[in-house]
Short mmCIF file of C-alpha atoms and ligand atoms in Angstrom, two decimals:
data_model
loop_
_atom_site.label_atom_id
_atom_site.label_comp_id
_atom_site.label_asym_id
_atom_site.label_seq_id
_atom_site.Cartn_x
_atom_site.Cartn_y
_atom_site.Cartn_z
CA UNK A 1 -47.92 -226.21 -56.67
CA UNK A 2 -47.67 -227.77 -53.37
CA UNK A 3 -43.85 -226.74 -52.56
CA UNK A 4 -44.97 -223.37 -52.67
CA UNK A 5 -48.01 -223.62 -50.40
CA UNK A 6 -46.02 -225.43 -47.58
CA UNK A 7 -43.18 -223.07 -47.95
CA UNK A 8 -45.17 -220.25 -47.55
CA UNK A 9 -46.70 -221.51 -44.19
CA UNK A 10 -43.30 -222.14 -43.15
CA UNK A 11 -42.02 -218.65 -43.62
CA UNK A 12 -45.31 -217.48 -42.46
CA UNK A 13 -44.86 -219.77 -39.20
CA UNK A 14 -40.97 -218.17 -39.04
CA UNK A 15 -41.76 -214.62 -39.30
CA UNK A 16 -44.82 -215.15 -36.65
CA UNK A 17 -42.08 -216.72 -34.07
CA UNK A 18 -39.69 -213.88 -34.70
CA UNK A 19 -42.36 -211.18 -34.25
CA UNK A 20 -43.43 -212.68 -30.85
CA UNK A 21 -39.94 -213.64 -29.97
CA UNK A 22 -38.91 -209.33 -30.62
CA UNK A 23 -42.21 -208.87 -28.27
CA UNK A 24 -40.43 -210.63 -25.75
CA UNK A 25 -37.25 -209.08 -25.38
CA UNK A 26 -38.77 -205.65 -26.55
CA UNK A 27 -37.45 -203.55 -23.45
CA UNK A 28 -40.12 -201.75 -21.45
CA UNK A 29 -39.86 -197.85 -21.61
CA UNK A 30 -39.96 -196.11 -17.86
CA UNK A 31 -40.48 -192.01 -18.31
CA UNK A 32 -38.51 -190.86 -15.39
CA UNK A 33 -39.27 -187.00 -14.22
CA UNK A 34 -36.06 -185.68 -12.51
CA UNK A 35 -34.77 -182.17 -11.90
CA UNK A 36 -32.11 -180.81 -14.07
CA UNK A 37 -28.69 -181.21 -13.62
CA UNK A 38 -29.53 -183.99 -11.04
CA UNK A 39 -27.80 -187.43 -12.55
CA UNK A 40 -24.39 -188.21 -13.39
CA UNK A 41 -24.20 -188.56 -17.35
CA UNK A 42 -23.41 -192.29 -17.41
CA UNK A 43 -26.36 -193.23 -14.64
CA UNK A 44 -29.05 -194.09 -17.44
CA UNK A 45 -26.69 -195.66 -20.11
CA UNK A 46 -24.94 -198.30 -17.35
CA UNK A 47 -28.65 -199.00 -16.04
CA UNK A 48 -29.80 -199.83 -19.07
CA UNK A 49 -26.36 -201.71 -19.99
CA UNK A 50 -27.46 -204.07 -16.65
CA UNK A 51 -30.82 -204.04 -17.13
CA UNK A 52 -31.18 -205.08 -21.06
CA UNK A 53 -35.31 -205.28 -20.37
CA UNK A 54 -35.77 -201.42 -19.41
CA UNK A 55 -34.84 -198.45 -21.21
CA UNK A 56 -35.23 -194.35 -19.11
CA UNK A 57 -36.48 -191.69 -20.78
CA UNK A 58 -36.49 -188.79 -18.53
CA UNK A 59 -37.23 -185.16 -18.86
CA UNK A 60 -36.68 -182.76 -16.61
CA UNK A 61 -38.62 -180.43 -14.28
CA UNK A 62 -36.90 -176.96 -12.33
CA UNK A 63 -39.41 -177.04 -9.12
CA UNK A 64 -41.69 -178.85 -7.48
CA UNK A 65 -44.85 -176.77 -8.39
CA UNK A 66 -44.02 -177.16 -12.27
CA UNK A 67 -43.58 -180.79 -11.51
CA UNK A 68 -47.32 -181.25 -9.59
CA UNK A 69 -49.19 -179.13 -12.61
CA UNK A 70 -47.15 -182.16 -14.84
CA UNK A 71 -48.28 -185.07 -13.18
CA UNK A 72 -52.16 -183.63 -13.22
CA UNK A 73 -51.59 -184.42 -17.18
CA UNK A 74 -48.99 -186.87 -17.90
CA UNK A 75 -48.20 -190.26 -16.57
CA UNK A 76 -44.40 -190.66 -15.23
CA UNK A 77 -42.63 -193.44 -13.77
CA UNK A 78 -40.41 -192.61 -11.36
CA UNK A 79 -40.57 -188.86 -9.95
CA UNK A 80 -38.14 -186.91 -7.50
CA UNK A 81 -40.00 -184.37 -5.42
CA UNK A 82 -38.96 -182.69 -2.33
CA UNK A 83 -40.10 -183.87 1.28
CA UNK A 84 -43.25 -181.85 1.47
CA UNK A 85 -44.15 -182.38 -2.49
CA UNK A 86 -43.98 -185.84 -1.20
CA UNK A 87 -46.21 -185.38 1.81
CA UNK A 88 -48.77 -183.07 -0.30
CA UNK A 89 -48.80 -186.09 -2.87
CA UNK A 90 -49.71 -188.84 -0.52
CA UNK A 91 -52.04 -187.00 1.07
CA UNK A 92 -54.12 -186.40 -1.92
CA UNK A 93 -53.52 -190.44 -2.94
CA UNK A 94 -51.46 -189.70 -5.47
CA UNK A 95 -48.44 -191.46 -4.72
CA UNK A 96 -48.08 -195.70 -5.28
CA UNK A 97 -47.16 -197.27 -2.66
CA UNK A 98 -43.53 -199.62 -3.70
CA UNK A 99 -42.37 -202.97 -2.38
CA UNK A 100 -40.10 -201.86 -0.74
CA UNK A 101 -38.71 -205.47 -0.61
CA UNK A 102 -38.12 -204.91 -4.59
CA UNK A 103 -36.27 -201.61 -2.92
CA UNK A 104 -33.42 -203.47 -0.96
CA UNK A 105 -30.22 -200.95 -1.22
CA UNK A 106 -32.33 -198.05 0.31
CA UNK A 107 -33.15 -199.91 3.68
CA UNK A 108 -28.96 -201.30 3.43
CA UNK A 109 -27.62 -198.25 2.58
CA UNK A 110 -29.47 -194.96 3.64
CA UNK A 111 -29.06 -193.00 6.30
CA UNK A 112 -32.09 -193.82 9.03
CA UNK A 113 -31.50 -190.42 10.47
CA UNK A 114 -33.33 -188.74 8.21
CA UNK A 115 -36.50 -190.78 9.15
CA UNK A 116 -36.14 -188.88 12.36
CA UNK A 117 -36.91 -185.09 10.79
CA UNK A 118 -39.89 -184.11 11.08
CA UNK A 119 -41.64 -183.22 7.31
CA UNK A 120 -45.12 -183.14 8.14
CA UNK A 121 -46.36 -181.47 11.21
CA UNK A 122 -48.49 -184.71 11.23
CA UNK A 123 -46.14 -187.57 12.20
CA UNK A 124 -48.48 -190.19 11.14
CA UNK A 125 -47.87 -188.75 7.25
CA UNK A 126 -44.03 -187.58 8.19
CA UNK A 127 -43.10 -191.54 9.32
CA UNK A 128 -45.45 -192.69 6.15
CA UNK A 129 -43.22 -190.90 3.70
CA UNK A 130 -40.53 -193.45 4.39
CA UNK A 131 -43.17 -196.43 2.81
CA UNK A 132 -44.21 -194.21 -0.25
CA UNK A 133 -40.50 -192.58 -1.24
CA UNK A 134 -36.69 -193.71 -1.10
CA UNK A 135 -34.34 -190.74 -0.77
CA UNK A 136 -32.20 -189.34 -3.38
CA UNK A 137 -30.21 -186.38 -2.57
CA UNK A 138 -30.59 -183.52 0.12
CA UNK A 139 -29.31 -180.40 0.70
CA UNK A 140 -30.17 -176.89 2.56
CA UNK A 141 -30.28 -173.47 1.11
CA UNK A 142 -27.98 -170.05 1.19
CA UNK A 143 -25.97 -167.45 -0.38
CA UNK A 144 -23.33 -167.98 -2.92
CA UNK A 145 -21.66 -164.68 -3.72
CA UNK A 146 -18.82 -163.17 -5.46
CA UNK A 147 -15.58 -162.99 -3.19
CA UNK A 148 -14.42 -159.85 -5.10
CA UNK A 149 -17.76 -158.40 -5.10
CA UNK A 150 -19.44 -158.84 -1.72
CA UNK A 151 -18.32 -159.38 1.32
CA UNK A 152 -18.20 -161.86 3.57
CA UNK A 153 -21.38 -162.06 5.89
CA UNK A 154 -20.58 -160.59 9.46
CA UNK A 155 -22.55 -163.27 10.99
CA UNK A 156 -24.66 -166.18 10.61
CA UNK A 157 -28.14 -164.30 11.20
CA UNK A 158 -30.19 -164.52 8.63
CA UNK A 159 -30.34 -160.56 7.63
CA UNK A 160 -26.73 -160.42 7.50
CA UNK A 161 -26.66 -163.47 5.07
CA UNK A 162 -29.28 -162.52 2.75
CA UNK A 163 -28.06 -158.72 3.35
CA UNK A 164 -26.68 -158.73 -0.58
CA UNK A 165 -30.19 -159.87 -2.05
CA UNK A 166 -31.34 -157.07 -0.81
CA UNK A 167 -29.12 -154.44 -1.76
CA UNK A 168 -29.09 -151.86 -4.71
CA UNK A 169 -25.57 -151.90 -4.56
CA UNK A 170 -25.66 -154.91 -6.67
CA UNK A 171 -28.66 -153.93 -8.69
CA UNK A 172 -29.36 -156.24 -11.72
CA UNK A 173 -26.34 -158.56 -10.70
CA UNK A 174 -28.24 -160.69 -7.87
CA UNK A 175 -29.82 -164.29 -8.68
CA UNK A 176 -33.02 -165.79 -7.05
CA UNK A 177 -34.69 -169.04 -7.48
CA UNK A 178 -38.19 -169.37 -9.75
CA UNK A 179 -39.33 -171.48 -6.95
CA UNK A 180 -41.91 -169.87 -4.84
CA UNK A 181 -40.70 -171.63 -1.25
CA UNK A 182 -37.14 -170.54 -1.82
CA UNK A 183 -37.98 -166.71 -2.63
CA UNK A 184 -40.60 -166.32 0.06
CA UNK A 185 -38.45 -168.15 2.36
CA UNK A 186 -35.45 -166.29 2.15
CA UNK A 187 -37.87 -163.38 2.64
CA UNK A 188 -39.16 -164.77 5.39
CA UNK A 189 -35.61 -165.65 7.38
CA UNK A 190 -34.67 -162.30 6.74
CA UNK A 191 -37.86 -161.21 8.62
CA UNK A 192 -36.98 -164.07 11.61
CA UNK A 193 -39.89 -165.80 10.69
CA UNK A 194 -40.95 -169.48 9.93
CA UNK A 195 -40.41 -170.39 6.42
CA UNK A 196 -43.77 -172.08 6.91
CA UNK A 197 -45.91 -168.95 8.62
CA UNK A 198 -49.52 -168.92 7.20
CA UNK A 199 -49.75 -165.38 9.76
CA UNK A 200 -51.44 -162.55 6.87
CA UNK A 201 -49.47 -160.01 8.38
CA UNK A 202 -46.17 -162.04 8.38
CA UNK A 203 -46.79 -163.31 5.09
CA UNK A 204 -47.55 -159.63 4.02
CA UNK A 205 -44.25 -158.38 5.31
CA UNK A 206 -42.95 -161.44 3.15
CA UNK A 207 -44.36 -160.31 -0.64
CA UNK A 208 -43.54 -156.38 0.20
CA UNK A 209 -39.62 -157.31 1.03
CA UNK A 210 -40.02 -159.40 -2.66
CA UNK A 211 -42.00 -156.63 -4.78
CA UNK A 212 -39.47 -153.69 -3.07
CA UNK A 213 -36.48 -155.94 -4.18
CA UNK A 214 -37.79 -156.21 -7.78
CA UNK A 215 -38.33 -152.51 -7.80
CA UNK A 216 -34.26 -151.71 -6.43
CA UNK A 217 -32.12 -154.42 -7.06
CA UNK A 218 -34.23 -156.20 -9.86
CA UNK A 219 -32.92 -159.44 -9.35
CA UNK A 220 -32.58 -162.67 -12.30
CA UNK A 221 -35.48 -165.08 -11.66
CA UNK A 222 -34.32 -168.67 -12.49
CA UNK A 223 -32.37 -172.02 -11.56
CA UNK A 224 -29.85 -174.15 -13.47
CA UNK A 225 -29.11 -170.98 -16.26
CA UNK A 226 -28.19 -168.98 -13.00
CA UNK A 227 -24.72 -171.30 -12.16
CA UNK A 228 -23.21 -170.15 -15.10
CA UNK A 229 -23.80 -166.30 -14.13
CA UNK A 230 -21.92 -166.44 -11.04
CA UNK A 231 -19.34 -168.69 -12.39
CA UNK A 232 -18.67 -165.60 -15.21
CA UNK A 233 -19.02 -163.05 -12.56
CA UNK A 234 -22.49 -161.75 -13.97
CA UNK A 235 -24.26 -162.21 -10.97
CA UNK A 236 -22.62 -160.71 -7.97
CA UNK A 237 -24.59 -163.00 -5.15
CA UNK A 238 -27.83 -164.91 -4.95
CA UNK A 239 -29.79 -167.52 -3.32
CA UNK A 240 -28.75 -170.88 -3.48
CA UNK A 241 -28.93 -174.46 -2.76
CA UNK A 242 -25.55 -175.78 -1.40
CA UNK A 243 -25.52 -178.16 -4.66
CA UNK A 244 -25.57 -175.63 -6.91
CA UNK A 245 -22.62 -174.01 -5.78
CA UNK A 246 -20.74 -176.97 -5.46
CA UNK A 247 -21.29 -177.09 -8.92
CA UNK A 248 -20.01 -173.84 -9.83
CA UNK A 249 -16.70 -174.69 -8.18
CA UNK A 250 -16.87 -177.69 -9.71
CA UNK A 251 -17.17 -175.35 -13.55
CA UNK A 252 -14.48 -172.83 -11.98
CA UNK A 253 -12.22 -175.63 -11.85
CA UNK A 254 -13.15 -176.60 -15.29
CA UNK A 255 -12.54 -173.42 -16.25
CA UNK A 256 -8.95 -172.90 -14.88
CA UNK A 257 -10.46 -170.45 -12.75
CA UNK A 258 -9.73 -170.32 -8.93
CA UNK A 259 -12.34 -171.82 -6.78
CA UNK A 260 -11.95 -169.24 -4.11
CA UNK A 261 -13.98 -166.80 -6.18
CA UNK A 262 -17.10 -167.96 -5.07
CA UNK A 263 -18.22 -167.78 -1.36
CA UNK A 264 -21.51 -169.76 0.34
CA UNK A 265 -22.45 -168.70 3.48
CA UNK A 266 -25.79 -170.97 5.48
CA UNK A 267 -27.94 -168.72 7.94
CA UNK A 268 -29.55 -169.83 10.91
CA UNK A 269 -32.81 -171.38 10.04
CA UNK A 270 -32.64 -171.68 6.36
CA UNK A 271 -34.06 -174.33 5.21
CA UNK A 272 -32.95 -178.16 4.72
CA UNK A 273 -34.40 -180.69 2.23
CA UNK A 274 -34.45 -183.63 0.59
CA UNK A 275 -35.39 -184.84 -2.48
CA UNK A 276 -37.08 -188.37 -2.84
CA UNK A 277 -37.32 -191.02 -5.56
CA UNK A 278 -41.43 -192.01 -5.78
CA UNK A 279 -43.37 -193.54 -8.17
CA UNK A 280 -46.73 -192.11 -9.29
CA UNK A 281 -49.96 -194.12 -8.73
CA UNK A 282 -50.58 -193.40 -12.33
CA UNK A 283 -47.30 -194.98 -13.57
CA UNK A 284 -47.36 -197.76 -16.31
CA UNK A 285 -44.19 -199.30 -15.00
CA UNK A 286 -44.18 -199.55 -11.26
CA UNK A 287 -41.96 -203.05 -10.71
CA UNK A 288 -39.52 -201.62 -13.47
CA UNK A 289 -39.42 -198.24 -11.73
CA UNK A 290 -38.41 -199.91 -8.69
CA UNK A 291 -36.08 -201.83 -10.50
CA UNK A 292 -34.60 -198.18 -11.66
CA UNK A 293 -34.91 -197.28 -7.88
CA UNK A 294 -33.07 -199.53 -6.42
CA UNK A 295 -29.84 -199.28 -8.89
CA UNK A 296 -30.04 -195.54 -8.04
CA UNK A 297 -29.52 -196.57 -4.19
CA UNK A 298 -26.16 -198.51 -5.14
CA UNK A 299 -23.42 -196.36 -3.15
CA UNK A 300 -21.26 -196.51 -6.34
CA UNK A 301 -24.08 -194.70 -8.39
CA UNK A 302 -25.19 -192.63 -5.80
CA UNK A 303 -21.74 -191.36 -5.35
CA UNK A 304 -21.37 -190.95 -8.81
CA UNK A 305 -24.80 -188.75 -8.92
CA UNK A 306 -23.96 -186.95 -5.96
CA UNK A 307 -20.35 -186.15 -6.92
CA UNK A 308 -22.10 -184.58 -10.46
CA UNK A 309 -24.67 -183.00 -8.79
CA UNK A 310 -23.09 -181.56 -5.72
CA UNK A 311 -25.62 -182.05 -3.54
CA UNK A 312 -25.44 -184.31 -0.65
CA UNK A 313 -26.12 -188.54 -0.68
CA UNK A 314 -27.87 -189.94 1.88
CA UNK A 315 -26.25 -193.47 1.38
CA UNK A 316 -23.88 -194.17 4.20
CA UNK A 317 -21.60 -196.43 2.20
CA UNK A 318 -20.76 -193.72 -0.63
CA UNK A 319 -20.33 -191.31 2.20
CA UNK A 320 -17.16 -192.93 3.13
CA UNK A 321 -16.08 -192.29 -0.39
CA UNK A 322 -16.38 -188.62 -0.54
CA UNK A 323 -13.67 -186.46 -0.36
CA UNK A 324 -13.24 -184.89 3.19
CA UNK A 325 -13.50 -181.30 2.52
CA UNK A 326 -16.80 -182.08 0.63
CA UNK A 327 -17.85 -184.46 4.10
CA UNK A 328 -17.17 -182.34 6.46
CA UNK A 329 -18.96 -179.36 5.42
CA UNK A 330 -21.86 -178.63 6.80
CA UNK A 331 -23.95 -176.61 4.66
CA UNK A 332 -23.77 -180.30 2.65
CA UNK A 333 -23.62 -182.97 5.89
CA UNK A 334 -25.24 -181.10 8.89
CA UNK A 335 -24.95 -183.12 11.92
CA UNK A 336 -27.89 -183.68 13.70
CA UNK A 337 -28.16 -180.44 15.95
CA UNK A 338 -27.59 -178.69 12.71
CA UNK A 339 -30.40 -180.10 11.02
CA UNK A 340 -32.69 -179.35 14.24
CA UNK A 341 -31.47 -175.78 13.91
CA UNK A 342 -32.89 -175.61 10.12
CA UNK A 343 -36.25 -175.56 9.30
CA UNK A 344 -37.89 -178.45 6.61
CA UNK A 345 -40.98 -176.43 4.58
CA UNK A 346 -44.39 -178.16 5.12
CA UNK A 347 -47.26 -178.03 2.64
CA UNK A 348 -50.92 -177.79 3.64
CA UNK A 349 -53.66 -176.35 1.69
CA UNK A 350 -53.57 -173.40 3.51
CA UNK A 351 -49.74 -172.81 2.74
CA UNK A 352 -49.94 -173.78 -0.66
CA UNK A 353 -53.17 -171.65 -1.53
CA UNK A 354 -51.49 -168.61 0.43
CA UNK A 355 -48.20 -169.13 -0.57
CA UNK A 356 -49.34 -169.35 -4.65
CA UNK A 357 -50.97 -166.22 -4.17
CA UNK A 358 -47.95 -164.23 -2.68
CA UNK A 359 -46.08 -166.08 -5.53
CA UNK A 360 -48.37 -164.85 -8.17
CA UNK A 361 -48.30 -161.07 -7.71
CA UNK A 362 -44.60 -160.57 -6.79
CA UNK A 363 -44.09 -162.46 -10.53
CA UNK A 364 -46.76 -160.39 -11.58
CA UNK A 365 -45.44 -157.14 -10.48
C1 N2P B 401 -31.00 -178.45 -9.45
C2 N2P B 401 -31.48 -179.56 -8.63
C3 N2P B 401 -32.15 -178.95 -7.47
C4 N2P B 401 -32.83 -179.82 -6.55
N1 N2P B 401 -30.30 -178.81 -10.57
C5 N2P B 401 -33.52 -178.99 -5.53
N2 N2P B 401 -34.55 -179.68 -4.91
#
């Protein structure tokens, strides 16, 4: 009777050290809220192969106001909103505040210009948006058309540009973006106004130009669905982030198809952005999602996101990597008097109360 006894305390004592020992090395999960379309398919797997301790689970989000109504509900780790999500985040405290010590490949490799742009008429919260978020990818907005469809635009001003959107001509066959800033401010640059106005009357102007263009030209509301509708031909022209139709070429050329069916053209004072890696102050995993941060800041992975993506890195290292068509154009690297020429959008409450409300009835209508 007393074999048993002490063999059962051993094996008790055994399965007690290999429970606590699969505690240990049980990796930590970090929920990771990224647009879609926005990594390169092996990113997460070869993070996770060099970092056996954390595992990603991301979803994904299509614009920045679908991403703030998420984070009033769920808690993520790591989160990629624009520039002036970013600013509208830490000035309601929402935002966690990294190491940015843990951080190291975003002070080595990215570009310190892009401290110098001014996101937040406040420079105090435009300089603090460097301590709260690392950037990820940036890019500016404009028109990809159809070369046998539309032609190209006669100039660079922004009615000529957006002329298409516009147009009857091309009724049911133009694209826009289910993204409130885009739409208004495409509306806006047509109008030669800031893409940040909180004017009634400008704004006004704004919504009409939208509502009038459902009514005539009836245009496809949406965002990643929309690539593959130019790339058949569907849509005839639409607004779109230089990304975007990078990407298309990049599925033309998948396709077999030639590349030099799809046109972009960038007017004057469209807008330029960037999107930023942050963590939320109401993540679980903060020194893991720096971790995660950091790896994304490697030149060879933020080359490899970039080149999937098509939208533009901001590490100076992988730059030297791309290929020099992609480098040298500057709807995707504008110098710096190019980026002073384009406009970055701002949030306040006033412009995201009045710009919601514009939003609302043109979906409404
Ligand atoms: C689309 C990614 C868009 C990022 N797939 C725009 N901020």
């Amino acid at each position: 009777m007393r074999m048993p006894v002490i063999l059962a305390l051993v094996l008790a004592l055994l399965a007690a050290l290999a429970l606590s020992a699969a505690a240990c090395s049980a990796p930590t999960t970090i929920y990771f809220y990224n647009w879609g379309e926005y990594i390169a398919e092996n990113t997460i797997a070869d993070f996770e192969k060099a970092n056996p301790g954390i595992k990603v689970s991301m979803k994904t989000f299509d614009s920045n106001e679908a991403l703030y109504q998420t984070l009033e509900s769920t808690s993520f780790d790591v989160i990629v909103p624009s520039d002036y999500m970013v600013a509208r985040l830490i000035k309601e405290g929402k935002l966690y505040k990294p190491d940015m010590a843990a951080i190291p490949n975003n002070a080595k490799y990215n570009d310190p210009r892009l401290k110098a742009v001014a996101f937040d008429p406040d420079p105090a919260v435009s300089s603090q948006m460097f301590d709260y978020a690392v950037p990820y990818l940036f890019c500016t907005v404009g028109l990809i058309y159809s070369t046998a469809d539309v032609p190209a635009p006669a100039s660079d001003e922004p009615a000529d540009v957006w002329a298409p959107l516009f147009d009857p001509k091309y009724k049911d066959r133009i694209g826009m973006y289910d993204s409130m800033r885009e739409s208004i401010g495409v509306a806006l640059n047509v109008l030669g106004l800031s893409l940040n106005t909180v004017d009634p009357a400008e704004l006004a102007k704004a919504k009409d130009m939208l509502i009038a263009q459902k009514d005539d030209v009836r245009p496809i509301y949406g965002i990643d669905e929309l690539k593959d509708k130019y790339v058949s031909g569907e849509l005839a022209a639409g607004v779109a982030w230089a990304g975007d139709y990078v990407m298309c070429l990049d599925k033309l050329e998948e396709a077999g198809k030639d590349a030099g069916q799809l046109g972009f053209a960038l007017p004057k004072g469209t807008n330029f952005f960037v999107d930023f890696l942050a963590i939320p102050k109401n993540a679980k995993h903060p020194a893991e999602a720096q971790v995660f941060i950091d790896y994304l800041c490697r030149p060879e992975v933020s080359l490899a996101d970039s080149e999937y993506a098509g939208y533009s890195t901001p590490n100076l290292e992988a730059q030297k990597s791309l290929p020099e068509e992609i480098r040298s154009n500057p709807a995707l690297y504008p110098d710096d008097a190019a980026i002073a020429s384009l406009e970055v959008y701002y949030s306040s409450d006033e412009i995201d109360e009045k710009y919601s409300a514009i939003w609302e009835s043109v979906m409404a209508h």
